[in-house]
Amino acid sequence: MMKTTIKAYGAADSKADLKPMDIERRTCGDDDVKIDITYCGVCHSDIHTVRNDWKNSKYPVVPGHEIIGRVTKVGKNVTKFRKDDLVGVGCMVDSCQQCSACKEDLEQFCEKGMVGTYNGRDVHLGGHTFGGYSTAVVVNKEFVLRIPENIDPKGAAPLLCAGITTWSPLRAWKVKKGDKVGVIGLGGLGHMGVKFANALGAHVVMITTSPDKAKDAKALGAHEVLISKNAEDMKAHRNSFDFILNTIPVGHEMDPYIGLLKRDATMVLVGAVEPLKPFHGGGLIGGRKRIAGSLIGGIKETQEMLDFCGEHNIVSDIEVIDMKDINDAYERIIDADVKYRFVIDMASLKN
Ligand SMILES: [Zn+2]
Ligand SMILES: [Zn+2]
């Protein structure tokens, strides 16, 4: 297969800073879309992968799975996209397209394993995939999303991971007008959860440990703010939530949040990919309550989310950075010092 060399930014090993490097992309095949990357969001998973926190990183790591760009070329089997279309690529770039999950538009759960946009097994070139901290990418047409032209493309970048991660559970659990929805944690994920739950007509309660986040949460669309450290307030909200979206990225106490759920209601975890603290079975049994998990969303659902964002003019709240500032941005993400997502202006890598 023919290849071209392009500019990227990546990490040579788990201790290294990200630096400029050259990588190879396949040339645009019959089923492919070639994209000139204009913006790429910075997800906490990028940091976990660069630093090998999940013990599965393949180096060099070129992160980035919140990709926005313009189509520069399409293969001959591509009818849905044309040169100059505004498009996006999220967390996946391939899947088997044959298994029951793929056939049900749930490629994220492909039984053969979906191919991550970075750190996945590259089924075209061999080796592993490289993400969006780069000038261009070539992606199978089934994994390219259409970005509505009326929304800000910079703010649209985080929709491809943070957006779909929060949208999918809200839809899967059929959150509707008038439901009381809790969103735990006000970060990249949580701020999108608040925006979406509000747009779906829910009564949105931001659940956070920090009172100083109340004003921001309300500006994003929360109707109430519940400080989880305040026992009186937690008691006042007991057994009252129809649905809770839990975006806490680390293991944590579950019992206080289980107590907030109504009978038969569900709390969905989207953040903590690690052991949870033990919780009491009685809390679930007493009200037939449920704890569930959710992983990004399928391509069809991601497109639905993007179209919804076009109709409702929803984008992420972001801070734009140059590529060279990525290592500082990582430190600020770890310190939760960003409202609420960094987006790299890829022109800063090209020039
Ligand atoms: Zn992500
Ligand atoms: Zn599959």
XYZ file of C-alpha atoms and ligand atoms in Angstrom, residues 43-46 65-66 91 161-162 341, ligand 1:
11
model
C -9.298 14.225 25.815
C -8.146 12.887 29.180
C -7.724 9.493 27.442
C -4.941 11.094 25.382
C -9.767 11.427 18.694
C -11.799 14.617 18.458
C -12.810 7.533 18.706
C -15.761 12.076 22.195
C -17.035 14.073 25.190
C -11.859 21.272 26.836
Zn -11.879 10.753 24.436
